[in-house]
């Protein structure tokens, strides 16, 4: 029979999938007419070499190179009467706890049941499953995240690509971003809503096999920052005002800076809850101050506004003079 070329070829690809299972994909190429007989495709789970400390049987043998564990769908297999062409069969089976999972593989063969001749066979070769994804950035529960954030995760071993989901609810019923076939370990999202909590997760793929989703992380986007800040000093008073650009802020916090040599140092000064301006009386004379503002809630902030530079000067008669020269610095 060695001089007769077989007309059926078999390739078996095993993949580990979540739940301690093996997914076996059996590809069969038929290149010619099969014998007019009872042809069957049989599939079996096989465990690799087992060495027993004492013989399990009566013949004294302790070393078994291959051990049959189970047939799929059962020992009779399935009828295989196919014209020339390519065919594919998929069997998924769970690894029994008594089997050594690292030694398991699948064998498939096509057999003439009339003569018991095996036309061809294939042994499973593994395609390693990817590892579950570990999220990296932004950190879980982080606040004041840019409205168009870059999400990052660690590379999953054996992964070909990734799938990302971002949702406004923890159950991922309201997806705001859903993308498959990501071939990098980071992605920048389109602009999201300000001051809003979002949930995100990632899973990895190896071919058509995927991991479970990663753990779910969350972040809160930053508020829209105040703009057009300006200061006016007049007769010993100073007014600071700015434009409100957020619909979700609790209030604003003001910081004041002073020049020390060549550096500008800011310290917290005041908080405003329901207004976009604030007054100070008896401000120091002959002093230049810098002011900046940011919006806040109990869970997130905005970026700083631009900086307003305000100078208070003393006139000839030691009276505070009006200063109408303003600078708006980045």
Coordinates of C-alpha atoms in Angstrom, one line a residue:
X1 CA 0.0 0.0 0.0
X2 CA 2.9 2.4 0.4
X3 CA 3.1 2.7 -3.4
X4 CA -0.5 4.0 -3.5
X5 CA -0.8 7.7 -3.0
X6 CA -3.6 8.5 -0.6
X7 CA -6.4 10.8 -1.8
X8 CA -7.3 12.3 1.6
X9 CA -5.2 14.6 3.7
X10 CA -5.8 15.7 7.3
X11 CA -4.6 18.7 9.4
X12 CA -5.6 19.0 13.0
X13 CA -5.2 22.3 14.9
X14 CA -5.7 22.4 18.7
X15 CA -6.4 25.6 20.6
X16 CA -6.8 26.0 24.3
X17 CA -9.9 28.1 25.2
X18 CA -11.2 29.4 28.5
X19 CA -12.7 26.8 30.7
X20 CA -10.0 24.2 30.4
X21 CA -11.2 23.1 27.0
X22 CA -9.6 22.2 23.7
X23 CA -11.1 23.4 20.4
X24 CA -9.9 21.1 17.7
X25 CA -10.3 22.2 14.1
X26 CA -9.9 19.3 11.6
X27 CA -9.3 20.2 8.0
X28 CA -9.7 17.4 5.4
X29 CA -8.7 17.7 1.8
X30 CA -10.1 15.1 -0.5
X31 CA -8.2 14.9 -3.8
X32 CA -9.9 12.0 -5.5
X33 CA -12.9 9.6 -5.2
X34 CA -13.0 7.7 -1.9
X35 CA -13.6 3.9 -1.8
X36 CA -17.2 2.9 -2.2
X37 CA -17.3 1.6 1.4
X38 CA -18.3 2.6 4.9
X39 CA -15.8 5.4 5.3
X40 CA -15.8 7.0 8.8
X41 CA -14.1 10.1 10.3
X42 CA -13.0 9.4 13.9
X43 CA -11.7 11.9 16.5
X44 CA -10.1 11.1 19.8
X45 CA -8.6 12.9 22.8
X46 CA -5.1 11.5 23.5
X47 CA -2.9 12.0 26.5
X48 CA 0.9 11.9 26.0
X49 CA 3.3 9.6 27.7
X50 CA 2.3 8.2 31.1
X51 CA 4.7 6.4 33.3
X52 CA 3.1 4.5 36.2
X53 CA 5.1 3.6 39.4
X54 CA 3.5 0.2 39.3
X55 CA 1.9 -1.6 36.3
X56 CA -1.8 -0.8 36.0
X57 CA -2.5 -4.1 34.2
X58 CA -1.4 -7.7 34.4
X59 CA 1.2 -7.6 31.6
X60 CA 3.8 -5.7 33.6
X61 CA 3.9 -2.6 31.4
X62 CA 4.4 0.7 33.2
X63 CA 5.2 3.1 30.3
X64 CA 2.5 4.1 27.8
X65 CA 3.5 6.5 25.0
X66 CA -0.1 7.5 24.1
X67 CA -3.3 6.9 26.1
X68 CA -6.7 7.0 24.5
X69 CA -9.0 9.1 26.7
X70 CA -12.3 9.8 24.8
X71 CA -13.8 9.6 21.3
X72 CA -15.8 12.4 19.7
X73 CA -18.7 12.5 19.0
X74 CA -18.5 8.8 20.0
X75 CA -16.4 5.8 19.0
X76 CA -18.2 5.2 15.8
X77 CA -17.3 8.6 14.5
X78 CA -19.2 10.1 11.6
X79 CA -19.9 9.0 8.1
X80 CA -17.5 10.5 5.6
X81 CA -18.7 10.3 2.0
X82 CA -17.5 13.5 0.3
X83 CA -16.6 14.5 -3.2
X84 CA -13.2 16.0 -3.8
X85 CA -12.8 19.3 -2.0
X86 CA -11.8 20.9 1.3
X87 CA -13.9 20.2 4.5
X88 CA -13.6 21.4 8.0
X89 CA -14.9 19.9 11.3
X90 CA -14.7 21.5 14.7
X91 CA -14.9 19.6 18.0
X92 CA -14.7 21.3 21.4
X93 CA -14.2 19.2 24.5
X94 CA -13.4 19.8 28.1
X95 CA -10.3 18.3 29.7
X96 CA -11.2 15.9 32.4
X97 CA -9.6 16.8 35.8
X98 CA -7.7 13.4 35.9
X99 CA -6.1 14.1 32.5
X100 CA -2.8 16.1 32.4
X101 CA -3.9 19.1 30.4
X102 CA -0.4 19.9 29.2
X103 CA -0.1 16.5 27.6
X104 CA -3.5 16.4 25.8
X105 CA -3.8 16.5 22.0
X106 CA -6.3 15.4 19.4
X107 CA -6.0 12.7 16.8
X108 CA -8.3 12.4 13.8
X109 CA -8.3 9.7 11.1
X110 CA -10.4 8.5 8.2
X111 CA -11.0 4.8 8.1
X112 CA -12.6 2.2 5.8
X113 CA -14.8 0.3 8.3
X114 CA -15.2 -2.6 5.9
X115 CA -11.4 -3.3 5.8
X116 CA -10.3 -1.3 8.9
X117 CA -7.7 0.4 6.6
X118 CA -6.8 3.9 7.8
X119 CA -6.7 6.2 4.7
X120 CA -4.9 9.0 6.6
X121 CA -4.6 10.6 10.0
X122 CA -3.5 13.8 11.6
X123 CA -2.3 14.7 15.1
X124 CA -3.2 18.0 16.7
X125 CA -0.6 20.7 16.9
X126 CA -1.1 23.6 19.3
X127 CA -1.7 27.2 18.5
X128 CA -1.1 28.8 21.9
X129 CA -4.0 30.8 23.2
X130 CA -3.4 34.5 24.1
X131 CA -3.1 35.6 27.7
X132 CA -5.8 37.7 29.3
X133 CA -5.1 41.4 28.9
X134 CA -3.8 43.6 31.7
X135 CA -4.9 47.2 31.6
X136 CA -2.3 49.9 32.1
X137 CA -3.4 53.5 31.7
X138 CA -5.3 55.6 32.7
X139 CA -5.2 54.1 36.2
X140 CA -8.4 52.7 37.6
X141 CA -10.7 55.3 39.2
X142 CA -8.6 58.1 37.8
X143 CA -10.2 61.6 37.5
X144 CA -9.4 64.7 35.5
X145 CA -8.6 62.6 32.4
X146 CA -8.5 64.3 29.0
X147 CA -11.7 64.2 27.1
X148 CA -9.9 62.5 24.2
X149 CA -7.8 60.1 26.3
X150 CA -5.2 57.5 25.2
X151 CA -6.1 54.1 26.6
X152 CA -3.1 51.7 27.1
X153 CA -2.8 48.0 28.0
X154 CA 0.0 45.5 28.3
X155 CA 0.9 43.2 25.4
X156 CA -0.8 39.8 25.6
X157 CA 1.5 36.9 24.8
X158 CA 0.5 35.1 21.6
X159 CA -2.1 37.8 20.7
X160 CA -2.6 38.8 17.1
X161 CA -4.9 41.7 17.8
X162 CA -7.3 43.2 20.4
X163 CA -10.9 44.3 20.9
X164 CA -11.8 47.4 23.0
X165 CA -15.1 48.5 24.5
X166 CA -15.8 51.8 26.3
X167 CA -19.2 52.3 27.9
X168 CA -21.0 54.9 30.0
X169 CA -22.4 52.0 32.2
X170 CA -20.7 49.2 34.1
X171 CA -22.6 46.5 32.3
X172 CA -21.6 47.8 28.9
X173 CA -25.1 48.2 27.7
X174 CA -24.4 51.8 26.4
X175 CA -21.3 51.5 24.3
X176 CA -19.7 54.8 23.3
X177 CA -16.8 53.1 21.6
X178 CA -16.5 49.6 20.3
X179 CA -13.5 48.6 18.1
X180 CA -12.2 45.3 16.9
X181 CA -8.9 44.4 15.1
X182 CA -6.7 46.7 17.0
X183 CA -3.1 45.8 16.3
X184 CA -1.4 48.0 18.8
X185 CA -1.6 48.2 22.6
X186 CA -3.0 51.7 22.8
X187 CA -5.7 53.8 21.1
X188 CA -6.8 57.4 21.4
X189 CA -10.5 57.8 21.8
X190 CA -12.6 60.5 20.0
X191 CA -13.7 63.3 22.3
X192 CA -16.0 62.2 25.2
X193 CA -18.4 64.2 27.4
X194 CA -16.9 66.4 30.1
X195 CA -17.0 65.3 33.8
X196 CA -18.4 61.9 32.9
X197 CA -17.5 58.4 34.3
X198 CA -16.6 55.8 31.6
X199 CA -15.8 52.1 31.9
X200 CA -13.4 50.2 29.6
X201 CA -12.1 46.7 28.9
X202 CA -10.0 44.8 26.4
X203 CA -9.7 41.2 25.1
X204 CA -7.1 39.6 23.0
X205 CA -7.4 37.4 19.9
X206 CA -5.3 34.7 18.4
X207 CA -6.9 34.0 15.0
X208 CA -10.6 33.4 15.9
X209 CA -9.8 32.4 19.5
X210 CA -10.2 35.1 22.1
X211 CA -9.6 35.5 25.8
X212 CA -12.2 36.7 28.2
X213 CA -12.4 40.4 28.6
X214 CA -9.9 42.0 31.0
X215 CA -11.0 43.4 34.3
X216 CA -13.1 46.5 34.0
X217 CA -11.5 49.9 34.8
X218 CA -13.1 53.3 35.0
X219 CA -12.1 56.9 34.7
X220 CA -13.7 60.3 34.8
X221 CA -13.1 62.9 32.2
X222 CA -12.0 66.4 33.0
X223 CA -14.3 69.4 33.1
X224 CA -14.1 72.1 30.5
X225 CA -11.6 74.7 31.7
X226 CA -12.4 78.4 32.4
X227 CA -11.3 80.9 29.8
X228 CA -10.8 84.6 29.3
X229 CA -9.6 85.3 32.9
X230 CA -8.8 88.9 33.6
X231 CA -8.1 91.1 36.6
X232 CA -8.8 94.7 37.4
X233 CA -7.3 96.7 40.3
X234 CA -8.9 100.0 41.3
X235 CA -8.7 102.1 44.5
X236 CA -7.2 99.3 46.7
X237 CA -9.5 96.6 45.4
X238 CA -9.0 93.8 42.8
X239 CA -11.7 92.0 40.8
X240 CA -10.9 88.7 39.1
X241 CA -13.4 87.3 36.6
X242 CA -13.5 84.5 34.0
X243 CA -15.9 82.7 31.6
X244 CA -17.7 79.5 32.6
X245 CA -17.4 76.7 30.0
X246 CA -18.7 73.8 32.1
X247 CA -22.1 72.5 32.8
X248 CA -21.1 70.2 35.6
X249 CA -18.7 72.1 37.9
X250 CA -19.4 72.4 41.7
X251 CA -17.4 75.6 41.7
X252 CA -14.0 77.2 41.0
X253 CA -10.7 77.3 42.9
X254 CA -8.4 80.3 42.5
X255 CA -4.6 80.2 42.9
X256 CA -2.3 83.3 43.3
X257 CA 1.3 83.4 42.2
X258 CA 4.1 85.7 43.0
X259 CA 7.4 86.2 41.2
X260 CA 10.5 85.1 43.2
X261 CA 13.5 86.0 41.2
X262 CA 12.8 84.3 37.8
X263 CA 10.2 81.8 39.0
X264 CA 6.4 82.1 39.5
X265 CA 5.1 80.2 42.5
X266 CA 1.3 79.6 42.9
X267 CA -0.5 78.9 46.2
X268 CA -4.2 78.2 46.8
X269 CA -6.1 81.4 47.6
X270 CA -9.9 81.1 47.5
X271 CA -12.9 79.1 46.3
X272 CA -16.0 80.3 44.5
X273 CA -19.1 78.1 44.4
X274 CA -21.7 80.0 42.5
X275 CA -20.0 82.8 40.6
X276 CA -17.4 83.5 38.0
X277 CA -15.8 86.5 39.7
X278 CA -14.3 87.4 43.0
X279 CA -13.3 90.7 44.8
X280 CA -10.4 91.4 47.2
X281 CA -10.0 94.6 49.2
X282 CA -6.8 96.3 50.5
X283 CA -4.6 94.5 48.1
X284 CA -0.9 95.1 48.5
X285 CA 0.6 98.0 46.6
X286 CA 3.5 98.0 44.2
X287 CA 3.0 94.3 43.7
X288 CA 2.5 92.2 40.7
X289 CA 0.3 89.1 41.1
X290 CA -0.6 86.2 38.8
X291 CA -4.0 84.5 39.0
X292 CA -5.3 81.2 37.6
X293 CA -8.6 79.3 38.1
X294 CA -9.8 75.8 37.6
X295 CA -13.3 74.2 37.8
X296 CA -13.9 71.3 40.2
X297 CA -16.3 68.7 41.4
X298 CA -15.8 66.1 44.2
X299 CA -14.4 63.6 41.6
X300 CA -12.7 65.6 38.9
X301 CA -11.2 68.9 37.9
X302 CA -10.6 71.0 34.8
X303 CA -7.3 72.1 33.5
X304 CA -6.0 75.5 34.7
X305 CA -7.2 78.6 32.9
X306 CA -4.7 80.9 31.3
X307 CA -2.9 83.2 33.8
X308 CA -3.9 86.8 34.4
X309 CA -1.1 89.2 35.4
X310 CA -2.3 92.1 37.6
X311 CA -0.1 94.9 38.9
X312 CA -1.0 97.3 41.7
X313 CA 1.1 100.5 41.8
X314 CA 1.5 103.5 44.1
X315 CA 1.3 107.1 42.8
X316 CA 3.2 110.2 43.7
X317 CA 0.9 111.0 46.6
X318 CA 1.2 107.4 47.9
X319 CA -2.3 106.7 46.6
X320 CA -3.1 103.5 44.7
X321 CA -3.6 104.3 41.1
X322 CA -5.9 102.6 38.6
X323 CA -4.2 100.1 36.4
X324 CA -5.9 99.3 33.1
X325 CA -3.0 97.4 31.4
X326 CA -3.8 93.7 31.3
X327 CA -1.8 90.8 30.0
X328 CA -3.2 87.4 29.2
X329 CA -0.4 84.8 29.2
X330 CA -0.5 81.2 28.3

